[in-house]
XYZ file of C-alpha atoms in Angstrom:
598
model
C -22.013 -2.710 24.421
C -24.995 -0.586 25.240
C -26.478 1.034 22.027
C -28.053 4.560 21.862
C -31.497 4.093 20.774
C -31.259 7.462 18.617
C -28.859 5.861 16.471
C -31.109 2.749 15.307
C -31.074 1.859 12.198
C -34.341 0.795 9.820
C -31.977 -2.209 8.497
C -32.034 -3.714 12.076
C -30.909 -3.182 15.505
C -27.296 -2.618 15.282
C -24.727 -4.963 17.492
C -22.922 -1.768 18.880
C -22.606 1.898 18.607
C -19.852 1.663 15.878
C -22.340 -0.358 13.985
C -25.130 2.291 14.362
C -22.904 4.929 12.581
C -22.150 2.383 9.589
C -25.814 1.318 9.166
C -27.145 5.169 9.346
C -24.401 5.994 6.966
C -25.835 3.238 4.434
C -29.383 4.940 5.064
C -28.099 8.458 4.283
C -26.441 7.730 1.058
C -29.522 5.505 -0.129
C -32.230 7.892 0.640
C -30.445 10.608 -1.466
C -28.937 8.345 -3.999
C -29.475 10.911 -6.855
C -28.266 13.847 -5.006
C -25.226 12.164 -3.825
C -24.549 10.900 -7.360
C -24.737 14.695 -8.429
C -22.228 15.698 -5.807
C -20.045 13.081 -6.501
C -19.790 13.723 -10.578
C -19.453 17.450 -9.392
C -16.721 16.828 -6.961
C -14.766 14.508 -9.689
C -15.485 17.432 -12.566
C -14.026 19.953 -10.269
C -10.751 18.330 -9.123
C -9.779 17.367 -12.364
C -11.160 20.187 -14.619
C -7.547 20.770 -15.479
C -6.365 17.466 -16.327
C -5.395 17.016 -20.043
C -8.153 14.283 -20.873
C -11.029 16.684 -19.533
C -9.571 19.455 -21.517
C -9.496 17.555 -24.605
C -13.229 17.668 -25.094
C -13.550 21.111 -24.139
C -15.421 20.840 -20.880
C -14.269 24.023 -19.954
C -14.834 23.440 -15.947
C -18.328 22.208 -16.103
C -19.502 20.196 -13.463
C -23.111 19.646 -14.501
C -24.446 16.532 -15.583
C -25.893 17.649 -19.157
C -22.697 19.236 -20.415
C -20.394 16.360 -19.027
C -23.179 13.960 -20.728
C -23.132 15.793 -24.282
C -19.237 16.263 -24.531
C -17.630 13.216 -23.155
C -17.330 10.176 -24.812
C -18.662 6.550 -23.518
C -14.874 4.731 -23.752
C -13.488 1.499 -23.309
C -9.670 0.255 -22.192
C -8.761 0.211 -25.659
C -9.465 3.999 -26.279
C -7.629 5.015 -23.363
C -4.601 2.571 -23.703
C -2.525 5.063 -25.510
C -2.892 7.357 -22.598
C -2.131 4.750 -20.099
C 0.932 3.692 -21.818
C 2.160 7.338 -21.436
C 1.869 6.879 -17.679
C 3.332 3.597 -17.651
C 5.924 4.964 -19.335
C 6.632 7.942 -17.043
C 4.583 10.459 -17.887
C 4.209 12.188 -14.819
C 1.598 15.074 -15.830
C -1.980 15.426 -15.000
C -3.765 13.211 -17.787
C -6.403 11.766 -16.117
C -6.343 12.767 -12.504
C -5.095 16.045 -10.663
C -4.032 13.640 -8.007
C -0.426 11.629 -8.718
C -1.086 8.095 -10.043
C 0.079 5.878 -7.314
C 0.331 2.480 -8.986
C -1.525 0.768 -11.821
C -4.013 -1.913 -10.580
C -4.093 -5.058 -13.087
C -7.290 -6.549 -14.091
C -8.435 -8.982 -16.831
C -6.559 -9.211 -19.724
C -6.874 -7.304 -23.125
C -6.990 -8.743 -26.518
C -3.254 -8.498 -26.945
C -2.783 -10.970 -24.112
C -1.549 -8.545 -21.193
C -3.263 -7.398 -18.146
C -5.085 -4.445 -18.000
C -3.388 -1.439 -16.315
C -5.731 0.619 -14.071
C -4.581 3.861 -13.015
C -5.623 4.629 -9.500
C -4.860 7.262 -7.001
C -3.573 6.920 -3.260
C -7.222 8.187 -1.922
C -8.998 5.231 -3.504
C -7.858 2.885 -0.627
C -9.827 5.175 1.731
C -12.917 4.477 -0.072
C -12.161 0.794 -0.335
C -11.389 1.047 3.531
C -15.065 2.672 3.746
C -16.862 -0.332 2.045
C -15.123 -2.645 3.973
C -16.000 -1.111 7.199
C -19.817 -1.472 6.327
C -19.678 -5.426 5.739
C -19.623 -6.410 9.251
C -22.191 -3.924 10.684
C -24.586 -5.360 8.062
C -23.574 -8.966 8.471
C -24.187 -8.606 12.472
C -27.896 -7.597 11.547
C -28.255 -11.536 10.576
C -25.543 -13.687 12.585
C -25.029 -12.870 16.255
C -21.824 -13.562 18.434
C -19.245 -12.767 15.289
C -17.314 -11.082 18.377
C -16.863 -13.938 20.120
C -14.478 -15.666 17.723
C -12.343 -15.431 14.762
C -12.852 -15.772 10.553
C -10.564 -18.242 8.731
C -9.822 -16.445 5.572
C -7.215 -17.641 3.201
C -6.175 -14.410 1.673
C -3.285 -14.273 -0.609
C -0.654 -11.526 -2.490
C -0.006 -12.275 -5.850
C 2.876 -11.330 -8.275
C 3.446 -7.169 -8.938
C 5.846 -5.819 -11.648
C 6.956 -2.464 -12.270
C 6.198 -0.466 -15.745
C 9.143 1.295 -17.527
C 8.126 4.580 -15.754
C 8.581 3.009 -12.344
C 5.115 2.463 -11.029
C 3.964 -0.658 -9.560
C 1.442 -2.918 -11.402
C -0.513 -5.651 -9.469
C -3.753 -6.570 -8.285
C -5.940 -4.725 -6.310
C -6.157 -7.019 -3.396
C -2.615 -7.065 -3.255
C -2.420 -3.423 -3.257
C -5.000 -3.292 -0.453
C -3.220 -6.125 1.657
C 0.197 -4.647 1.136
C -1.334 -1.242 2.238
C -1.142 0.569 5.879
C -4.614 0.938 5.595
C -4.875 -3.109 6.232
C -1.607 -3.764 7.601
C -2.186 -1.527 10.737
C -5.761 -1.581 10.954
C -7.513 -0.864 14.202
C -8.469 -3.720 16.316
C -12.267 -4.640 15.840
C -13.533 -7.622 17.740
C -16.009 -8.327 15.178
C -13.230 -8.708 12.308
C -10.371 -11.007 13.811
C -8.616 -13.470 11.254
C -6.725 -16.578 12.576
C -3.988 -15.882 9.769
C -1.024 -13.276 11.005
C -0.291 -10.519 8.279
C 2.943 -12.323 7.930
C 1.186 -15.313 6.273
C -0.942 -13.393 4.292
C 1.739 -10.880 3.016
C 4.048 -14.039 2.283
C 4.587 -13.965 -1.616
C 5.470 -17.503 -1.707
C 1.767 -18.982 -2.521
C 2.761 -22.612 -0.642
C 3.903 -21.215 2.442
C 1.299 -18.616 2.492
C -1.635 -21.442 2.546
C 0.492 -23.650 4.562
C 0.590 -21.247 7.692
C -2.873 -19.952 7.271
C -4.517 -23.521 7.207
C -2.347 -24.526 10.258
C -3.115 -21.380 11.938
C -7.096 -22.103 11.150
C -6.614 -25.718 12.546
C -4.786 -24.809 15.969
C -7.449 -22.082 16.309
C -10.264 -24.388 14.895
C -12.785 -24.091 18.102
C -12.562 -20.034 17.892
C -13.385 -20.080 13.922
C -17.078 -18.533 13.240
C -16.786 -18.046 9.652
C -14.476 -19.353 6.949
C -13.929 -17.786 3.708
C -11.846 -16.702 0.977
C -12.334 -13.765 -1.722
C -13.752 -15.976 -4.262
C -15.275 -19.575 -3.987
C -12.451 -21.078 -6.218
C -9.994 -19.955 -3.377
C -11.582 -21.531 -0.851
C -11.973 -24.988 -2.510
C -8.454 -24.509 -3.476
C -7.500 -24.561 0.429
C -9.647 -27.658 1.199
C -7.529 -29.151 -1.342
C -4.790 -28.207 -0.163
C -5.525 -29.530 3.096
C -6.412 -33.094 1.325
C -2.739 -33.180 0.188
C -1.017 -31.862 2.826
C -2.891 -32.634 6.356
C -0.163 -35.311 7.343
C 2.463 -32.563 7.213
C 0.236 -30.168 9.364
C -0.675 -32.981 12.074
C 2.776 -33.552 12.255
C 3.549 -29.716 13.089
C 0.683 -30.003 15.461
C 1.551 -33.240 17.229
C 5.737 -31.886 17.529
C 4.728 -28.213 18.221
C 7.391 -27.390 15.521
C 7.169 -25.620 12.175
C 7.690 -27.627 8.610
C 11.208 -26.640 7.396
C 9.541 -25.811 4.117
C 8.579 -22.739 5.782
C 11.698 -20.637 5.315
C 10.236 -16.808 5.129
C 11.955 -15.555 8.257
C 9.263 -13.164 9.327
C 7.015 -15.713 9.045
C 9.013 -18.223 10.972
C 9.198 -15.820 13.762
C 5.841 -14.783 13.699
C 4.604 -18.606 13.781
C 7.131 -19.520 16.615
C 4.814 -17.209 18.803
C 1.484 -19.149 17.588
C 2.974 -23.022 17.658
C 3.836 -22.508 21.304
C 3.658 -26.573 22.254
C 3.019 -30.173 21.080
C -0.673 -30.933 20.835
C -1.010 -34.419 20.325
C -4.844 -34.181 20.944
C -5.428 -32.135 18.144
C -3.088 -33.863 15.758
C -5.144 -37.268 16.535
C -8.312 -35.759 15.893
C -7.055 -33.860 12.349
C -5.641 -37.242 11.169
C -9.142 -39.269 12.316
C -11.184 -36.497 10.027
C -8.893 -36.160 6.895
C -7.611 -39.851 6.657
C -10.836 -41.251 5.320
C -11.913 -40.801 2.198
C -15.399 -39.392 3.031
C -14.869 -35.381 3.032
C -18.527 -34.302 2.937
C -18.892 -31.791 5.404
C -15.537 -31.615 6.034
C -15.558 -27.742 7.150
C -18.223 -27.965 9.733
C -16.434 -31.343 11.045
C -12.870 -29.670 11.749
C -14.510 -26.027 12.588
C -17.723 -27.044 14.191
C -18.733 -23.380 15.264
C -18.556 -21.974 11.668
C -22.017 -20.240 11.023
C -21.543 -19.286 7.381
C -18.882 -19.566 4.240
C -17.903 -15.921 3.286
C -17.232 -16.274 -0.518
C -18.270 -14.721 -3.783
C -20.684 -17.286 -5.530
C -22.205 -14.915 -8.165
C -21.196 -14.922 -11.718
C -18.711 -17.398 -12.957
C -18.053 -18.442 -9.227
C -21.810 -20.043 -9.258
C -20.424 -23.344 -10.753
C -18.570 -23.761 -7.410
C -21.720 -24.122 -5.385
C -22.627 -27.886 -5.409
C -19.082 -28.605 -4.418
C -19.005 -25.610 -1.561
C -22.401 -27.115 -0.315
C -20.814 -30.923 -0.430
C -17.706 -29.343 1.737
C -19.720 -27.162 3.539
C -22.231 -29.380 5.375
C -24.962 -27.027 4.159
C -23.600 -23.980 5.711
C -25.363 -20.599 4.143
C -23.014 -19.070 1.670
C -22.421 -15.064 1.766
C -21.610 -12.711 -1.063
C -20.931 -9.492 1.050
C -19.632 -7.144 -2.128
C -19.529 -6.207 -5.194
C -16.141 -4.467 -6.456
C -13.585 -4.624 -9.276
C -10.014 -3.201 -10.070
C -11.572 0.213 -11.392
C -13.959 0.618 -8.338
C -15.406 -0.696 -5.199
C -19.333 -0.413 -6.047
C -21.459 -1.612 -3.196
C -22.559 -4.362 -0.701
C -25.328 -7.112 -0.254
C -27.696 -5.641 2.068
C -29.204 -9.778 2.629
C -25.883 -11.482 2.781
C -27.698 -14.705 3.974
C -29.868 -14.840 1.020
C -29.724 -17.628 -1.233
C -26.947 -17.592 -3.662
C -29.283 -17.343 -6.719
C -31.156 -14.282 -5.082
C -27.853 -12.102 -4.220
C -28.615 -8.609 -5.218
C -25.735 -5.826 -4.386
C -26.895 -2.054 -3.228
C -24.588 0.167 -5.120
C -23.425 2.884 -3.202
C -23.548 6.042 -4.719
C -20.643 8.084 -3.076
C -18.142 5.538 -4.406
C -18.084 6.522 -8.023
C -20.484 8.254 -10.757
C -22.524 5.537 -12.287
C -24.272 5.238 -15.552
C -26.315 2.469 -17.320
C -26.280 1.324 -20.767
C -29.582 -0.860 -21.332
C -28.490 -4.180 -22.556
C -30.997 -6.247 -24.722
C -29.106 -9.365 -25.853
C -30.969 -9.610 -29.418
C -30.789 -5.686 -29.998
C -28.339 -4.411 -32.676
C -25.175 -2.856 -31.488
C -24.628 0.501 -30.776
C -23.349 2.769 -33.073
C -19.988 4.430 -31.849
C -21.020 7.633 -33.719
C -24.198 8.310 -31.622
C -23.925 8.800 -27.726
C -25.713 5.645 -26.387
C -28.762 6.577 -24.174
C -27.296 6.017 -20.737
C -29.554 6.116 -17.819
C -28.620 7.352 -14.311
C -28.347 5.371 -11.041
C -31.559 6.262 -9.832
C -33.785 6.035 -13.399
C -32.549 2.154 -13.849
C -35.761 0.101 -14.108
C -36.665 -3.198 -11.985
C -36.192 -6.311 -14.390
C -34.259 -4.452 -16.961
C -30.380 -5.504 -17.558
C -27.489 -2.977 -18.181
C -24.222 -2.331 -18.896
C -22.242 -0.464 -16.097
C -20.432 2.745 -17.112
C -18.501 4.622 -14.589
C -16.898 7.883 -13.758
C -14.192 7.719 -11.206
C -12.281 10.088 -8.832
C -9.010 8.219 -10.244
C -10.008 10.023 -13.506
C -11.811 7.528 -15.567
C -14.372 9.113 -17.312
C -17.738 7.110 -18.749
C -15.886 4.101 -18.674
C -17.112 0.512 -19.808
C -16.332 -1.883 -17.091
C -18.045 -4.781 -18.849
C -20.176 -5.765 -16.128
C -23.715 -7.095 -17.158
C -26.494 -6.204 -14.067
C -29.993 -6.627 -13.408
C -32.152 -4.486 -11.381
C -33.890 -6.576 -9.001
C -35.329 -3.779 -6.483
C -34.297 -0.599 -4.823
C -33.578 -0.124 -1.438
C -34.832 3.493 -0.324
C -33.688 5.411 -3.765
C -30.743 3.122 -4.539
C -31.009 0.619 -6.957
C -30.149 -3.221 -6.087
C -28.325 -5.381 -8.646
C -27.939 -9.138 -9.594
C -24.712 -9.640 -11.151
C -25.434 -11.517 -14.649
C -21.983 -11.986 -16.129
C -18.908 -10.299 -17.563
C -19.772 -9.143 -21.209
C -18.060 -11.272 -23.728
C -16.632 -13.750 -21.372
C -16.576 -17.471 -22.508
C -14.529 -19.206 -19.845
C -13.477 -18.263 -16.393
C -12.376 -20.696 -13.285
C -10.667 -18.071 -11.172
C -10.293 -14.118 -11.773
C -9.047 -15.401 -15.536
C -11.361 -14.228 -18.402
C -11.154 -16.090 -22.003
C -13.448 -14.657 -24.528
C -14.503 -16.515 -27.851
C -12.165 -14.543 -30.031
C -9.177 -15.817 -27.698
C -10.427 -19.387 -27.726
C -10.644 -19.454 -31.236
C -7.037 -18.136 -31.523
C -5.919 -20.505 -29.128
C -7.787 -23.493 -30.968
C -6.087 -22.581 -34.310
C -2.710 -22.188 -33.073
C -2.881 -25.874 -31.454
C -4.699 -27.659 -34.568
C -1.750 -26.557 -36.687
C 0.210 -29.346 -34.854
C -2.286 -31.728 -36.344
C -1.271 -30.497 -40.131
C 1.211 -33.170 -40.288
C -1.237 -35.987 -39.860
C -3.654 -34.641 -42.384
C -6.170 -33.809 -39.635
C -8.488 -30.727 -38.981
C -10.882 -29.953 -36.305
C -14.348 -30.178 -37.597
C -16.263 -28.356 -34.575
C -15.283 -27.521 -31.303
C -17.109 -26.390 -27.729
C -15.649 -25.461 -24.337
C -16.429 -26.039 -20.687
C -15.551 -24.762 -17.281
C -14.715 -28.006 -15.342
C -15.351 -26.846 -11.459
C -15.915 -30.397 -10.216
C -12.100 -30.742 -10.106
C -9.888 -28.947 -7.740
C -8.316 -26.680 -9.260
C -10.909 -26.285 -11.875
C -9.730 -26.130 -15.536
C -10.632 -25.620 -19.082
C -12.216 -28.397 -21.192
C -12.186 -28.391 -24.866
C -14.040 -30.865 -26.887
C -12.882 -31.271 -30.523
C -14.380 -33.402 -33.365
C -11.716 -34.260 -35.470
C -11.763 -34.897 -39.577
C -8.833 -37.714 -39.723
C -8.476 -37.913 -43.569
C -5.973 -40.658 -43.312
C -7.203 -43.177 -40.622
C -3.913 -45.149 -40.909
C -1.947 -42.122 -39.576
C -4.211 -40.709 -36.969
C -2.858 -37.956 -34.696
C -0.907 -39.703 -31.686
C -1.734 -39.193 -27.895
C 1.501 -37.385 -27.626
C 0.590 -34.587 -30.151
C -2.690 -34.041 -28.609
C -1.590 -33.481 -25.389
C 0.846 -30.905 -26.961
C -2.326 -29.398 -28.580
C -3.529 -28.647 -25.022
C -0.117 -27.002 -24.009
C -0.209 -24.991 -27.618
C -3.828 -23.856 -26.368
C -2.527 -22.679 -22.836
C 0.318 -21.033 -24.550
C -1.835 -19.241 -26.646
C -4.428 -17.652 -23.941
C -3.781 -14.498 -22.004
C -1.143 -13.309 -19.357
C -3.823 -13.423 -16.588
C -4.520 -17.407 -17.555
C -1.036 -18.226 -17.447
C -0.069 -16.326 -14.209
C -3.135 -17.988 -12.378
C -2.018 -21.262 -14.042
C 1.532 -21.171 -13.366
C 2.209 -19.066 -10.091
C -0.848 -19.084 -8.412
C -1.977 -23.094 -9.160
C -5.402 -22.171 -9.168
C -6.246 -23.431 -12.371
C -5.601 -27.466 -13.602
C -4.035 -28.254 -16.675
C -5.845 -27.881 -19.940
C -8.113 -30.736 -21.150
C -9.063 -31.627 -24.825
C -11.644 -34.361 -25.361
C -11.746 -36.014 -28.527
C -15.430 -36.705 -29.636
C -17.040 -39.201 -32.089
C -17.527 -37.944 -35.617
C -21.266 -36.734 -35.974
C -21.331 -35.614 -32.241
C -21.916 -31.903 -32.997
C -24.793 -32.651 -35.481
C -26.427 -35.023 -32.752
C -25.825 -31.601 -30.581
C -27.921 -29.513 -33.178
C -30.431 -31.983 -33.566
C -30.968 -31.999 -29.714
C -30.738 -28.189 -29.529
C -33.757 -28.470 -31.916
C -35.836 -30.886 -30.436
C -35.717 -28.309 -27.524
C -37.047 -25.119 -29.287
C -34.157 -23.894 -31.248
C -34.980 -22.582 -34.834
C -32.732 -24.633 -37.571
C -32.252 -21.209 -39.297
C -30.227 -19.472 -36.586
C -28.620 -22.432 -34.884
C -25.052 -21.722 -33.653
C -22.808 -24.383 -32.308
C -22.189 -22.724 -28.587
C -18.439 -22.064 -28.121
C -19.012 -22.798 -24.204
C -21.599 -25.027 -22.828
C -22.879 -25.379 -19.030
C -26.121 -27.315 -19.255
C -25.341 -30.462 -17.410
C -27.362 -32.644 -20.105
C -25.317 -31.294 -22.717
C -22.029 -32.083 -20.822
C -23.360 -35.438 -20.045
C -24.037 -35.665 -23.994
C -20.690 -34.819 -25.111
C -18.439 -37.081 -22.304
C -20.888 -40.130 -23.569
C -19.204 -39.364 -27.034
C -15.601 -38.834 -26.020
C -13.054 -41.234 -27.741
C -10.075 -40.105 -25.996
C -8.911 -37.469 -23.250
C -5.269 -35.411 -23.441
C -3.961 -32.921 -20.719
C -1.397 -30.429 -21.043
C 1.986 -31.952 -20.227
C 3.520 -29.194 -18.411
C 2.602 -25.351 -17.561
C 2.805 -22.771 -20.082
C 5.059 -20.168 -20.280
C 4.818 -17.104 -17.738
C 7.045 -14.251 -17.383
C 6.497 -12.094 -14.187
C 8.486 -9.057 -15.772
C 6.166 -6.372 -17.537
C 7.202 -5.816 -21.121
């Protein structure tokens, strides 16, 4: 398609006119980042002026930044929970937003173990769709010919519930995939998937994965990019192929669909895709998958793949070596930065090395402020307003905690993400995602903090009392080498009666007790999504943690300030701990998880 030269972008030559407009929109937003932010805040405050929340702090219709900052407090989820519970129980008054709350988006768990409920409005789907529409125009600057094939993406819906007041509560991606924005999206040659909507929207995780993989195999020559939302999701798909390639090859050879696929809409849809037997393709899949060597399996099965599209920043960075193994050296692309509360920005250099990924926050998505984060600095008092910095005023090299004010009515809300400024694009800062604040362990979309892990360990160690045994010390590790990944807990035990040590079966039950004590998000992912494996306890020799302290001091740690790390991710330390392991134990059954919301 010919591109109007007047629509060219400083980011690079666009692939088509539609891309030109998207790239110029990015230019316009980032050139005037501070002015856009001022306009966004004004719009939010004007539309929500009569809400209960803003009236509570006597904003009196003011829309300027100074008044807003002087009167509205910085808050966490726990601060908003009483109002959120009112909405969940059926209160339809304008508490946070002048627009009706359309549903709740569920995110990481609270200290009480339930997933957070983030109120949202229908209009937010437009903003999410807008950010999605910018991703491929940027990618097309770096990878050519993506309109000549398809993307093999493993996308899934997850369990949803209803609150007592009748509002849906579900993950943000489930909300998006079930929306008309996704289901009736216009055709775009640069954004065609191998998976039909029916496969993505099937609630049964096996049927969904099976048919998405089958479609990907049938269209293997057309696949130009392979991806999932998180790195863990793509690796789960590879593991699924390892376990089920024989059934998939049989379907392809016979030209018939596995009888385990019982969803009527899915069977009907797949009947139009599996139209005839393909014994040649079946033989090829058998040859590639029957051997023990799976290195480069993605490029072997999908030879035209140009990159892997997955999030590998933050906790997902642990999966990079495994992805490189299966991907045969394909580039790893992280395209966007988003959360349940709001979608924020995109990566303007999507083919950069994972260690160099930075996201440019689009100033039109919400109003952003930043709390300077200095790990060794004293905690900020809740009685005095924290010194927040505006989007355009952050400094390169410094770390900040993200604070947002959204169109859906969140005001000065602490998202919990720690970001580091790496550069600016025009007047918009670019950020590297450092970590979630206070998160200790994460395998998928689960987040476990130190207090929760301590409580789980206490509950589990109670099973050791009848053996007169206690846990002397512990640490943890998110093992991403296995698929699916799982939590590993290292325990050093004090066995006061050596003739009556805890049995292997009891230590297995300790694993289950820990899982039962973890939050509902962990248990859902473990039980319903099968993307976390059984929790493992590794018992280590007596004296192991003293040796670990000696090792840390030899590496420069202060003997006076040394604390046992409650999570380790350094390979030498993990190897050291594993060399001291005397026994390994796994949870013998999945923990209890109920999809019904209390």
